mmCIF file of C-alpha atoms and ligand atoms in Angstrom:
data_model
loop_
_atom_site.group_PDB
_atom_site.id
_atom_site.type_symbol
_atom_site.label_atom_id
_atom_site.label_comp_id
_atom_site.label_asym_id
_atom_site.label_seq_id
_atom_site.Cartn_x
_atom_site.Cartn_y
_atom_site.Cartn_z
ATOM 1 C CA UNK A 230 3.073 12.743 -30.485
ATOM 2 C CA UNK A 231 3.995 9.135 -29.053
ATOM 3 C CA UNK A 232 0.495 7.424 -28.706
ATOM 4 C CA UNK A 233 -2.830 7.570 -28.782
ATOM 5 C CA UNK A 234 -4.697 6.527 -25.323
ATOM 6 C CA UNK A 235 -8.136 4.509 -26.701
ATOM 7 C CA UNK A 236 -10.725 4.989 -23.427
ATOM 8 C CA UNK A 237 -14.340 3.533 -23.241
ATOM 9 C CA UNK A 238 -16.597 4.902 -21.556
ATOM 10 C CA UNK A 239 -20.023 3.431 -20.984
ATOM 11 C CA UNK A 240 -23.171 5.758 -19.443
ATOM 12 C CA UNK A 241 -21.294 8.561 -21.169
ATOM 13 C CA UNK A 242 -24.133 10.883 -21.185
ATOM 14 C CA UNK A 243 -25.133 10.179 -17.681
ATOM 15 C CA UNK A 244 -23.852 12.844 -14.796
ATOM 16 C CA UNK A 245 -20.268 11.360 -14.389
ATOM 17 C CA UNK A 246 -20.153 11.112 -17.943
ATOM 18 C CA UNK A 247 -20.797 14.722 -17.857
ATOM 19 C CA UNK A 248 -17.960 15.464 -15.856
ATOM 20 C CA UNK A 249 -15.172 13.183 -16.490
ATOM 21 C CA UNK A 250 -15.082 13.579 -20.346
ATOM 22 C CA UNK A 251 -13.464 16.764 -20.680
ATOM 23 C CA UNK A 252 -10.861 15.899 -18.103
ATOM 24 C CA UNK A 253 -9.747 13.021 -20.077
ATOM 25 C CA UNK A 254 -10.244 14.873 -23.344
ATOM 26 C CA UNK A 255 -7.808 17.684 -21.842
ATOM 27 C CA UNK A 256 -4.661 15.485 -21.429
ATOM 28 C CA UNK A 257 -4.328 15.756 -17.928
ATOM 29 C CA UNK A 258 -5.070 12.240 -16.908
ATOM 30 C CA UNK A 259 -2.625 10.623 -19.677
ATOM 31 C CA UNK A 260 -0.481 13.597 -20.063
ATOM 32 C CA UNK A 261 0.405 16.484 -22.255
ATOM 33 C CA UNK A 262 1.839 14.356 -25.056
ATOM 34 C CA UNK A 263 -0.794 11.270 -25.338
ATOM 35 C CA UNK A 264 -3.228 11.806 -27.839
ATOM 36 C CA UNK A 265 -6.739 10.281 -26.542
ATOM 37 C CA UNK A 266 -9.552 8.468 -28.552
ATOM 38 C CA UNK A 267 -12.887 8.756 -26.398
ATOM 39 C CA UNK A 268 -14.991 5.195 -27.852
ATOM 40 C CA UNK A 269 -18.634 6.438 -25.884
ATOM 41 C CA UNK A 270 -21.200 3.692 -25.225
ATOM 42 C CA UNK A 271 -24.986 4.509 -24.371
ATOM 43 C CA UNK A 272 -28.307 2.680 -24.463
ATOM 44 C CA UNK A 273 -30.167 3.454 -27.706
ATOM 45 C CA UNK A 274 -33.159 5.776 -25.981
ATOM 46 C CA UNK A 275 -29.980 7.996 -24.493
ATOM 47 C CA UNK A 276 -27.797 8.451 -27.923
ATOM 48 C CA UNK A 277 -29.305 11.678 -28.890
ATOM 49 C CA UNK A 278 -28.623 12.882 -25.454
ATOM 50 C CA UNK A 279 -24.442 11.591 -26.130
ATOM 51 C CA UNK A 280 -24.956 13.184 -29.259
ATOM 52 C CA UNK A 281 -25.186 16.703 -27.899
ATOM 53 C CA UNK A 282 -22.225 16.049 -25.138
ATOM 54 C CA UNK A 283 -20.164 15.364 -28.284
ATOM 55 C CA UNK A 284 -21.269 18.699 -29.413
ATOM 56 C CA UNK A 285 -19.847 19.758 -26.829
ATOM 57 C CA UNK A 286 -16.614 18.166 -26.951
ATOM 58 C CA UNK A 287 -16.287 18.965 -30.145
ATOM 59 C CA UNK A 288 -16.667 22.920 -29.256
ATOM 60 C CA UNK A 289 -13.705 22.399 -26.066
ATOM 61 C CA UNK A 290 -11.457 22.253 -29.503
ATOM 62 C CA UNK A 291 -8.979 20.000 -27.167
ATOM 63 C CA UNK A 292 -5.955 19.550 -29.499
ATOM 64 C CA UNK A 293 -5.024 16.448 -27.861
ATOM 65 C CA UNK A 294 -8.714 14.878 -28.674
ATOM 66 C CA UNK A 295 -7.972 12.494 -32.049
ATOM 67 C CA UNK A 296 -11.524 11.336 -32.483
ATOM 68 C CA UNK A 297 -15.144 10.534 -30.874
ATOM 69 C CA UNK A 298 -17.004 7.139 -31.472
ATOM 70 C CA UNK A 299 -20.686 6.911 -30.153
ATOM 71 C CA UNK A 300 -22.258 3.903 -30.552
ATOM 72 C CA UNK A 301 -25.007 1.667 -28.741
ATOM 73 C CA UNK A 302 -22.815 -1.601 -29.236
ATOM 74 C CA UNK A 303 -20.237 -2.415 -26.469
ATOM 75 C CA UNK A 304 -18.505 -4.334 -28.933
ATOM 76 C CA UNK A 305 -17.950 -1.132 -30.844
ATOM 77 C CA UNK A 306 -17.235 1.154 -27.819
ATOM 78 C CA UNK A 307 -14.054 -1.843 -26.984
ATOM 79 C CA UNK A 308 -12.769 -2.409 -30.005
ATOM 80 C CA UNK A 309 -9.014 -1.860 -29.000
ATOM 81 C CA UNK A 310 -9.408 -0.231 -25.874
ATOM 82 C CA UNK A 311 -6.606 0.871 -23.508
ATOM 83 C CA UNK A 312 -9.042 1.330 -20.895
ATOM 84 C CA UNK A 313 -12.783 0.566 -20.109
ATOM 85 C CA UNK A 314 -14.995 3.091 -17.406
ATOM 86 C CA UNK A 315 -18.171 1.108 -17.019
ATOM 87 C CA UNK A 316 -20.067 3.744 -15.612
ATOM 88 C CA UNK A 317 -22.991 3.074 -17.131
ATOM 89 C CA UNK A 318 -25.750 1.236 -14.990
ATOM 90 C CA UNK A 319 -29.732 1.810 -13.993
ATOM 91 C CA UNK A 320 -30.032 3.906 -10.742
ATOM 92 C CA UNK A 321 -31.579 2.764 -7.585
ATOM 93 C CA UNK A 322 -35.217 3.397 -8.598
ATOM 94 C CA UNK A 323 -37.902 3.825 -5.642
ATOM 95 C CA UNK A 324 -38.705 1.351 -3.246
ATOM 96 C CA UNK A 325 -36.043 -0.733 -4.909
ATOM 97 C CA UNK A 326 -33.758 -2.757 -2.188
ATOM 98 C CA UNK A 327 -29.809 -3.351 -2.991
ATOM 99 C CA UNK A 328 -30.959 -7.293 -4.223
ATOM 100 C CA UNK A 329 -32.878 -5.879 -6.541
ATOM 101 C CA UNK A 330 -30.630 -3.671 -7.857
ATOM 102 C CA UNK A 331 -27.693 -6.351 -8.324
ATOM 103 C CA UNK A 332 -30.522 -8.138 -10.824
ATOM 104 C CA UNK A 333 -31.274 -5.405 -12.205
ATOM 105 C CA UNK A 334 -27.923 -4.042 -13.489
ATOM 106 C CA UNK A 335 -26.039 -7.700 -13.739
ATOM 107 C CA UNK A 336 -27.146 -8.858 -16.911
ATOM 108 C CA UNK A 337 -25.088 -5.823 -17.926
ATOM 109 C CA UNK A 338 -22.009 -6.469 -16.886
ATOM 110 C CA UNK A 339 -22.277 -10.165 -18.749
ATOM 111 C CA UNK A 340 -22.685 -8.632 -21.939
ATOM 112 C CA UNK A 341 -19.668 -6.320 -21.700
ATOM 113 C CA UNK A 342 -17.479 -8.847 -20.070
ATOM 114 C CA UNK A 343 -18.028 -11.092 -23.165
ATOM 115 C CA UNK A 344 -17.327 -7.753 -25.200
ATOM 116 C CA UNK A 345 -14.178 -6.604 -23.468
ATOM 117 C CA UNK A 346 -13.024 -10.292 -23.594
ATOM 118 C CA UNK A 347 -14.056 -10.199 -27.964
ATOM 119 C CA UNK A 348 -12.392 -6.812 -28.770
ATOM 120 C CA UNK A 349 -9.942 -5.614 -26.789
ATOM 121 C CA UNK A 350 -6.936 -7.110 -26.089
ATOM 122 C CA UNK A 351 -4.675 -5.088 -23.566
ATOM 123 C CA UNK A 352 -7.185 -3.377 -21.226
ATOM 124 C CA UNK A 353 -7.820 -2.488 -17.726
ATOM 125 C CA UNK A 354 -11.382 -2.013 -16.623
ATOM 126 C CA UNK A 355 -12.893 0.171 -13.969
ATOM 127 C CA UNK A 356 -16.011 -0.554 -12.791
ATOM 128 C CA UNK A 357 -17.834 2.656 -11.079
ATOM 129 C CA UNK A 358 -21.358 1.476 -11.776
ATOM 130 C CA UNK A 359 -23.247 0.021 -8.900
ATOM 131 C CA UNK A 360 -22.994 -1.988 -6.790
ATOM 132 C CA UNK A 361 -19.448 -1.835 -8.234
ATOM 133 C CA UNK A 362 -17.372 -4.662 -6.323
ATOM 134 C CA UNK A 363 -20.326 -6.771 -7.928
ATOM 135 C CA UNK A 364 -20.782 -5.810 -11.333
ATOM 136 C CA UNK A 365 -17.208 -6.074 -11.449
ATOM 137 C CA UNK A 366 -16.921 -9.583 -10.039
ATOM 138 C CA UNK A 367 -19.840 -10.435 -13.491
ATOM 139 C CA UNK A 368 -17.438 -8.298 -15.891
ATOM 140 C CA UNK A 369 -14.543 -10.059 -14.807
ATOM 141 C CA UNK A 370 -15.941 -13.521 -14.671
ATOM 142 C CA UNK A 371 -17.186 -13.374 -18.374
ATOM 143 C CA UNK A 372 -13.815 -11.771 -19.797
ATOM 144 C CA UNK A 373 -11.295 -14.087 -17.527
ATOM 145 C CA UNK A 374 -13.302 -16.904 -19.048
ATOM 146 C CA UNK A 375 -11.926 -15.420 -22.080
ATOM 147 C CA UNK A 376 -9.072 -15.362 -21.373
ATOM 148 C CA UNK A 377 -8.463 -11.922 -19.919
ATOM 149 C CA UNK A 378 -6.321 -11.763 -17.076
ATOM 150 C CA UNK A 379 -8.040 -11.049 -13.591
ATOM 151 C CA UNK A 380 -5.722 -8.527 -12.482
ATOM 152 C CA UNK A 381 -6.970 -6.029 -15.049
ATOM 153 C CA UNK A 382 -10.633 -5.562 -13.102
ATOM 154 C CA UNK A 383 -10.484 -3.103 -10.605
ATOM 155 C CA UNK A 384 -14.133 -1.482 -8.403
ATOM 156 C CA UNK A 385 -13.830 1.793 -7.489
ATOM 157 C CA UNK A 386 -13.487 2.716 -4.141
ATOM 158 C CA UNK A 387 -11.366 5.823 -4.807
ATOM 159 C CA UNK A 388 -13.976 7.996 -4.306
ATOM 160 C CA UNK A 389 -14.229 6.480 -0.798
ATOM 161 C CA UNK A 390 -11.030 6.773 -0.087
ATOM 162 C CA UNK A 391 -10.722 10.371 -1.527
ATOM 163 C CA UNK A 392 -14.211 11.191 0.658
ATOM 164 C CA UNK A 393 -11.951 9.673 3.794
ATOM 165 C CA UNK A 394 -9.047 11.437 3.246
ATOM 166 C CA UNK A 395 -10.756 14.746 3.113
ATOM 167 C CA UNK A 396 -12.098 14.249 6.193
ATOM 168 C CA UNK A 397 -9.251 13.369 8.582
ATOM 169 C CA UNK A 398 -7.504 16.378 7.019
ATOM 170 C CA UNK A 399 -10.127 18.512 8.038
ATOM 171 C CA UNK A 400 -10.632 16.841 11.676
ATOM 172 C CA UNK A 401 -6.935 17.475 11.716
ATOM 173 C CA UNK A 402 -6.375 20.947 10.122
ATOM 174 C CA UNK A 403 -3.945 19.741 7.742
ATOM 175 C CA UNK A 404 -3.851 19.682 3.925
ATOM 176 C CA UNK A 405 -5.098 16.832 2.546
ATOM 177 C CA UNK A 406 -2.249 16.090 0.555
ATOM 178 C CA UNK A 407 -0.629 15.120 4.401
ATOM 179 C CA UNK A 408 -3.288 12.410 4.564
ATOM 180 C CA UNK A 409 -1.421 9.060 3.524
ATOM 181 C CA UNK A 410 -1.954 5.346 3.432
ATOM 182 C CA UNK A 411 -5.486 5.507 3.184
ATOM 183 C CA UNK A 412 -7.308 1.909 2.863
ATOM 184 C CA UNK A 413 -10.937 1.803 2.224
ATOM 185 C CA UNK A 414 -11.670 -2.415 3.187
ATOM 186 C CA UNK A 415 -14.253 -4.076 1.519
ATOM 187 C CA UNK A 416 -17.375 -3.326 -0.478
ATOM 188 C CA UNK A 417 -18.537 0.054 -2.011
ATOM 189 C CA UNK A 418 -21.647 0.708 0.173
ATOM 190 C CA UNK A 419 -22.219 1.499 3.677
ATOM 191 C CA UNK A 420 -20.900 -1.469 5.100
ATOM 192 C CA UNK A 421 -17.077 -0.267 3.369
ATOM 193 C CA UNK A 422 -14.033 0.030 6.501
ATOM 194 C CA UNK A 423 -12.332 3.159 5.855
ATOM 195 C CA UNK A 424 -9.149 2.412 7.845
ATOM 196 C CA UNK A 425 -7.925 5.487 9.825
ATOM 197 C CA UNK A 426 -5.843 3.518 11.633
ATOM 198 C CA UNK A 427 -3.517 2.780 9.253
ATOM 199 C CA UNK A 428 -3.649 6.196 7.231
ATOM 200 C CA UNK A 429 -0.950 8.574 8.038
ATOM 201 C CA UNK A 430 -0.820 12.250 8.349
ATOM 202 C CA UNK A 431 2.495 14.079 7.720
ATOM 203 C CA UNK A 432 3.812 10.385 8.042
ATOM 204 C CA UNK A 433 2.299 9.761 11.323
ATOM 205 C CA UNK A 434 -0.172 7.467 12.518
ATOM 206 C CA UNK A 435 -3.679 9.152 11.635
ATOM 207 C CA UNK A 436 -4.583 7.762 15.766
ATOM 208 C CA UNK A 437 -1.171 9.476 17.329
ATOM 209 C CA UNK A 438 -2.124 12.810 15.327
ATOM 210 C CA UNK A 439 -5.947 12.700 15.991
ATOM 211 C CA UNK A 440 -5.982 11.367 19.116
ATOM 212 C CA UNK A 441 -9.584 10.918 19.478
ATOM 213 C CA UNK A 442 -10.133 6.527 19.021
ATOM 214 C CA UNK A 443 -13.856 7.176 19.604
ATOM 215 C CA UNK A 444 -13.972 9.763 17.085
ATOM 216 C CA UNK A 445 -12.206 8.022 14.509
ATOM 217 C CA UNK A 446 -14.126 4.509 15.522
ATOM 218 C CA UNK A 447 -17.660 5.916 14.912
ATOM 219 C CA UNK A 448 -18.446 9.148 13.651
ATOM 220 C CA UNK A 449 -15.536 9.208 10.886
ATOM 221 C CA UNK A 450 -16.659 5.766 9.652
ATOM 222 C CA UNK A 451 -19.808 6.528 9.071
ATOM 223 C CA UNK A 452 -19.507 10.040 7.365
ATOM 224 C CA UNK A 453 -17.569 8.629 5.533
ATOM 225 C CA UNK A 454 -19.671 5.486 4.949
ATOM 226 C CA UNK A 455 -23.073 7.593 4.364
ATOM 227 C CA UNK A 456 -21.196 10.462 2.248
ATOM 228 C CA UNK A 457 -23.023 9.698 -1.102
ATOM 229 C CA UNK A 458 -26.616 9.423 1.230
ATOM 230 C CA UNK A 459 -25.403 13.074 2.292
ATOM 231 C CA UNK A 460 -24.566 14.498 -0.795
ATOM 232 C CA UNK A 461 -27.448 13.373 -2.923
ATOM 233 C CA UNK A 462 -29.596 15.100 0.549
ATOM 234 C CA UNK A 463 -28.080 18.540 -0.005
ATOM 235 C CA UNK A 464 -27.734 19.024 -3.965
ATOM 236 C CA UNK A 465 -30.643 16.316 -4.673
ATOM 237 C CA UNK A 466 -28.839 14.127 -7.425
ATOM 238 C CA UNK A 467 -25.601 11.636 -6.450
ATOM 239 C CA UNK A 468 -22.412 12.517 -6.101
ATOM 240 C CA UNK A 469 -20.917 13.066 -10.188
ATOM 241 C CA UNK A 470 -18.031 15.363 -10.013
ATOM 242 C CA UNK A 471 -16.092 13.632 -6.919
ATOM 243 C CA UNK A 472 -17.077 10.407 -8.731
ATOM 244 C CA UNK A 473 -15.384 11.144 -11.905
ATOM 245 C CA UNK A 474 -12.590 12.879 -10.384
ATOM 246 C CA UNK A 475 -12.214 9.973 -8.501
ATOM 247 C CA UNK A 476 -12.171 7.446 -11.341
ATOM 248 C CA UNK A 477 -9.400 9.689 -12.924
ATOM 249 C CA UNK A 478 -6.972 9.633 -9.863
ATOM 250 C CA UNK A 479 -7.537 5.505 -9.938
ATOM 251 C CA UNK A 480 -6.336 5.611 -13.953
ATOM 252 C CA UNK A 481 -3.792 8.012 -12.593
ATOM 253 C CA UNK A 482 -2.681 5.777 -10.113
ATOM 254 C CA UNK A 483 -2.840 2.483 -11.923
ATOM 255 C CA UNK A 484 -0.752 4.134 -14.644
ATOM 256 C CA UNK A 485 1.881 5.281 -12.224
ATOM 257 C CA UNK A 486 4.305 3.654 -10.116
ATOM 258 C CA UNK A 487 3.014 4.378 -6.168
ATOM 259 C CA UNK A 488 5.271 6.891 -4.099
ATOM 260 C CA UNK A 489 7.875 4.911 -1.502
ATOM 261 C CA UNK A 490 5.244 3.843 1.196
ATOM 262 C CA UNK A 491 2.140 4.775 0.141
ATOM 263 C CA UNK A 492 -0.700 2.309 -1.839
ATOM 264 C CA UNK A 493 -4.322 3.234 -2.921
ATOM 265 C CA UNK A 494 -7.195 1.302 -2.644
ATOM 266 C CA UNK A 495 -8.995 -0.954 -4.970
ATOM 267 C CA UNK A 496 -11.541 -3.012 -5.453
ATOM 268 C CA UNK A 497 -9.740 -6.182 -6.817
ATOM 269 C CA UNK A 498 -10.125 -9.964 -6.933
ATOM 270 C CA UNK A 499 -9.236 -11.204 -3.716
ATOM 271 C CA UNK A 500 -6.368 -13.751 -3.323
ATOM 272 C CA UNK A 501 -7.251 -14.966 0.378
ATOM 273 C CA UNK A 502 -4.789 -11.734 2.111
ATOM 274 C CA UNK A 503 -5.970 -11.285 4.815
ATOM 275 C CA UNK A 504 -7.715 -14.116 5.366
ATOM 276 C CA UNK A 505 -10.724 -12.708 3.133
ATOM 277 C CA UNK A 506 -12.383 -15.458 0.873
ATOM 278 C CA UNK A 507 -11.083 -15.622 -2.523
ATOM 279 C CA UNK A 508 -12.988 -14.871 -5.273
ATOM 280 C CA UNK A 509 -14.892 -11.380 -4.278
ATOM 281 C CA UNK A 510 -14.445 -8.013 -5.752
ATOM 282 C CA UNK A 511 -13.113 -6.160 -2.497
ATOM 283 C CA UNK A 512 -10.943 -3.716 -1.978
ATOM 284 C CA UNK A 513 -7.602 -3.797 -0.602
ATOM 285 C CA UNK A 514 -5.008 -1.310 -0.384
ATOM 286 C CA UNK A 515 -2.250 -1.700 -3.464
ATOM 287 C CA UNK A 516 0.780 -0.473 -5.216
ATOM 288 C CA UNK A 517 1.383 -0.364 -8.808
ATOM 289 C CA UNK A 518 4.524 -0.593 -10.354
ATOM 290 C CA UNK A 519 3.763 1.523 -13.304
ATOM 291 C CA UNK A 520 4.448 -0.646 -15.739
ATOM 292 C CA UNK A 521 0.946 -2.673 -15.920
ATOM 293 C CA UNK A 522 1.435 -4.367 -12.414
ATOM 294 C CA UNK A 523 0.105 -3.967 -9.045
ATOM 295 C CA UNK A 524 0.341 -5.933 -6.135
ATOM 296 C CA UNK A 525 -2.093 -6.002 -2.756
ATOM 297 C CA UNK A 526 -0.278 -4.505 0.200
ATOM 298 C CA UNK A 527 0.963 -7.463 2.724
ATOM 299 C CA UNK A 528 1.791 -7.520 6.340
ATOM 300 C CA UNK A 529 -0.592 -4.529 7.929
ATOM 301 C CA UNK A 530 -1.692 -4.860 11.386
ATOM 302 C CA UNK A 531 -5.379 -4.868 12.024
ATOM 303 C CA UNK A 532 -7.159 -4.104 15.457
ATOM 304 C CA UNK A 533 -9.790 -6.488 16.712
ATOM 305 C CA UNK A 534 -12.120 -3.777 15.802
ATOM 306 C CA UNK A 535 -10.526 -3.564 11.917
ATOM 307 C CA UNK A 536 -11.062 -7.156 11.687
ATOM 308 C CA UNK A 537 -14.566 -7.241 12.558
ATOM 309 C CA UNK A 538 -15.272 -4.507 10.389
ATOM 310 C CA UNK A 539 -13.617 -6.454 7.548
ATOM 311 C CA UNK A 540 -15.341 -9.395 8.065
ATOM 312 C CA UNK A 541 -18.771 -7.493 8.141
ATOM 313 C CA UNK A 542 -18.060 -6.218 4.617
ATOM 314 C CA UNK A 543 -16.983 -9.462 3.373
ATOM 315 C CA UNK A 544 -20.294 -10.915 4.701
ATOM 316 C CA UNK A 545 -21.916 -8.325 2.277
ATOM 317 C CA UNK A 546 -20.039 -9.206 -0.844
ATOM 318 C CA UNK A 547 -20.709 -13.011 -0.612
ATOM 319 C CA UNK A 548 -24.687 -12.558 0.174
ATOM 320 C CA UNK A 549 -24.051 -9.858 -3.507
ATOM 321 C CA UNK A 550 -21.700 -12.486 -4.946
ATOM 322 C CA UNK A 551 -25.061 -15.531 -4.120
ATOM 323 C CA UNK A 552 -27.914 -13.087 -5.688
ATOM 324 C CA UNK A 553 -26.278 -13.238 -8.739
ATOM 325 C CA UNK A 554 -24.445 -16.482 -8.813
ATOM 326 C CA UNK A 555 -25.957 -17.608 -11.917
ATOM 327 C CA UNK A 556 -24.954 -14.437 -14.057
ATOM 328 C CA UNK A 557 -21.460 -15.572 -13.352
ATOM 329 C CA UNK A 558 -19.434 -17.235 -16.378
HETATM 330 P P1 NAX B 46 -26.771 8.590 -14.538
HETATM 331 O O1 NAX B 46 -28.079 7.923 -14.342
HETATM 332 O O2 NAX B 46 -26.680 10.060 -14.658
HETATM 333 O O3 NAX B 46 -26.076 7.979 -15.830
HETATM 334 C C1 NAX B 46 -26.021 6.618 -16.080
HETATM 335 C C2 NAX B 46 -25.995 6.446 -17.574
HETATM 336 O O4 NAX B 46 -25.818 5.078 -17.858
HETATM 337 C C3 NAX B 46 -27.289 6.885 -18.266
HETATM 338 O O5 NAX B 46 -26.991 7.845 -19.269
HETATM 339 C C4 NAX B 46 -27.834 5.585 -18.851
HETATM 340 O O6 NAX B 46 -28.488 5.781 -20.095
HETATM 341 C C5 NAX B 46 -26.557 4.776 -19.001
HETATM 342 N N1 NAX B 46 -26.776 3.327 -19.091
HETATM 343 C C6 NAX B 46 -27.711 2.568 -18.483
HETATM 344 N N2 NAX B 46 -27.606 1.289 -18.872
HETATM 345 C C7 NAX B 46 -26.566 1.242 -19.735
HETATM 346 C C8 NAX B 46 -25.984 0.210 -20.497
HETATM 347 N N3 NAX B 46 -26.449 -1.044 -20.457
HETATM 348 N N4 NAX B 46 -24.916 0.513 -21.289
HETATM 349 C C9 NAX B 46 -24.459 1.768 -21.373
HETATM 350 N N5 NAX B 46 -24.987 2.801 -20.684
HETATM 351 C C10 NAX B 46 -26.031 2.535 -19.879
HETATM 352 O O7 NAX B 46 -25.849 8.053 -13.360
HETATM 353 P P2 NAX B 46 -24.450 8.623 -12.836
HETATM 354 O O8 NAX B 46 -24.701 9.628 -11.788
HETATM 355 O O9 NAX B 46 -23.605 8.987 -13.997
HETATM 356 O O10 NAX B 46 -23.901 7.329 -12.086
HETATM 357 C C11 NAX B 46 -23.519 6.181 -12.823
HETATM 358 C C12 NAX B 46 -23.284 5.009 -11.888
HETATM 359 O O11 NAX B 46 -22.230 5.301 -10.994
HETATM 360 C C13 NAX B 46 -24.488 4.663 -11.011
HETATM 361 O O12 NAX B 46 -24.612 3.246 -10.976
HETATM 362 C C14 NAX B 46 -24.060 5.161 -9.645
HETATM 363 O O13 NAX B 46 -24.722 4.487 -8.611
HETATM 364 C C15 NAX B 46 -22.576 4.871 -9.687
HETATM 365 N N6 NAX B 46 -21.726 5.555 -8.719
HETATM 366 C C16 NAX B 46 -20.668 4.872 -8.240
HETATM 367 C C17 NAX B 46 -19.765 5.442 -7.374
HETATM 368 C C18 NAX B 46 -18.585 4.690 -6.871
HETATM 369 O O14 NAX B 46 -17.862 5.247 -6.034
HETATM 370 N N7 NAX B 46 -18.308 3.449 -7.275
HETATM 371 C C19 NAX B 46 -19.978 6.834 -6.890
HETATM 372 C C20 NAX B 46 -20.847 7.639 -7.756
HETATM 373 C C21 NAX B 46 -22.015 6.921 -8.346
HETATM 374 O O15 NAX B 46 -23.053 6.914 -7.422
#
């Protein structure tokens, strides 16, 4: 055996928790030689709760699983981490407005930047709990301060891009596997720009395949925009197993060098591409090199209509990025 893979992952006995442990437990997201440590972080009231999903684990018998910490200190759950899934977060409760929310869950992310920053010291961080872009941006801002370097932060907006890839594959009758080049602009919420214009489907332009501009304008954008609205309508909780599947294929994909002319998007710190302000947690699409590095793709064209789009979910993360200005380091 070569290594040992040490993963965090906070809200572990939450619903994404639920589903993404075994999957990492069963060595398919580091491979079939990587042993995996699971470090699990919940709130206190939610331990007991962990303590039975370790149960659990424990009865998978994964062979590749060397050991299980719980623990209700993020310094704990860090301590030498390879990688941090901050899942955990409060949900949306009623009556409660986005604003809101950011205050609620911020304080969070302080504490477990200044954690991540303390005990680990070769990490990369995925932040799935929302609003993600924004409790990233806190995380980030407390463990850069730190000395961690920025480039290790990433929001997830696989799922989004995952959620638009499905579709154009099914508005085109193709596998989605033919679905390329998807970038998903801009903030996790309904405001995101999935960008079907420069996706690709059997290495065509998703707009010379589909041929339907209107189509892919309006009603893709906002299926795909509203998907978590529509799957929490139909099964009555949010969306858990896409979510976790999706955080996997992001490790997956941050751990492996891109295919020749592809990228995958991410929700990183922005560097003023694209003319977008610096200092926001939006997403872009990237490549990584597979060695630790990853780099935003340059030089795409973007339609008057992409642009205003991507200026609408800018708008977004700077009014997020003001509501919780002072929680920043
Ligand atoms: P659950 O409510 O099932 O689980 C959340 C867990 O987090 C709970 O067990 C809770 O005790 C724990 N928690 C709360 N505060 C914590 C803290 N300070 N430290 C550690 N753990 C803490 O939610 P679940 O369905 O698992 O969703 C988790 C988060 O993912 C939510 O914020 C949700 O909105 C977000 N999502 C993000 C997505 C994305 O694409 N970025 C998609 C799916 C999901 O909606």
């Amino acid at each position: 055996m070569a290594r040992t893979v040490k993963v965090a992952i906070t809200g572990a006995a939450g619903q994404i928790g639920y589903a993404i442990l075994p999957r990492l437990a069963s060595g398919e997201v580091f491979g079939h030689d990587v042993r995996v440590s699971l470090h699990l972080l919940e709130i206190t009231p939610a331990l007991k709760a962990l303590e039975g999903v370790v149960m659990e684990l424990d009865d998978c018998a994964f062979p590749l699983l060397d050991d299980i910490v719980i623990t209700d200190q993020a310094d704990v759950a860090f301590d030498g981490i390879n990688w941090g899934l901050l899942i955990g977060s409060k949900p949306r409760g009623p009556g409660m407005e986005r604003g809101d929310l950011i205050k609620e869950n911020g304080p969070i992310f302080v504490g477990q930047g200044q954690a991540m920053a303390k005990a680990a010291e070769d990490v990369r961080v995925l932040v799935v709990g929302n609003p993600a872009n924004t409790n990233c941006l806190i995380a980030l801002s407390h463990a850069h301060a730190a000395g961690v370097p920025r480039d290790r932060f990433h929001a997830m907006t696989r799922l989004d891009q995952n959620r638009a890839q499905a579709q154009l594959a099914q508005k085109a009758g193709v596998k989605v596997a033919e679905v390329t080049n998807m970038a998903i602009w801009g903030n996790h919420s309904a405001t995101q720009y999935p960008d079907a214009e420069n996706a690709r489907i059997g290495g065509r332009p998703v707009p010379d395949v589909i041929g339907h501009m209107a189509w892919l304008r309006e009603e893709f954008i906002q299926v795909v925009q509203q998907r978590g609205a529509a799957v929490i309508d139909a099964r009555g909780l949010s969306s858990a197993a896409s979510a976790a599947n999706a955080a996997l294929d992001h490790v997956v994909s941050v751990e492996s060098a891109t295919p020749e002319g592809d990228w995958f998007s991410s929700g990183v710190y922005s560097d003023g591409s694209y003319g977008i302000e610096e200092g926001l947690m939006y997403s872009v699409p990237v490549r990584s090199d597979g060695q630790g590095s990853w780099e935003v793709v340059q030089g795409l064209e973007l339609s008057d209509f992409a642009r205003e789009k991507i200026k609408a979910t800018e708008d977004e993360l700077k009014e997020e990025r003001s509501v919780i200005a002072d929680l920043l380091a």
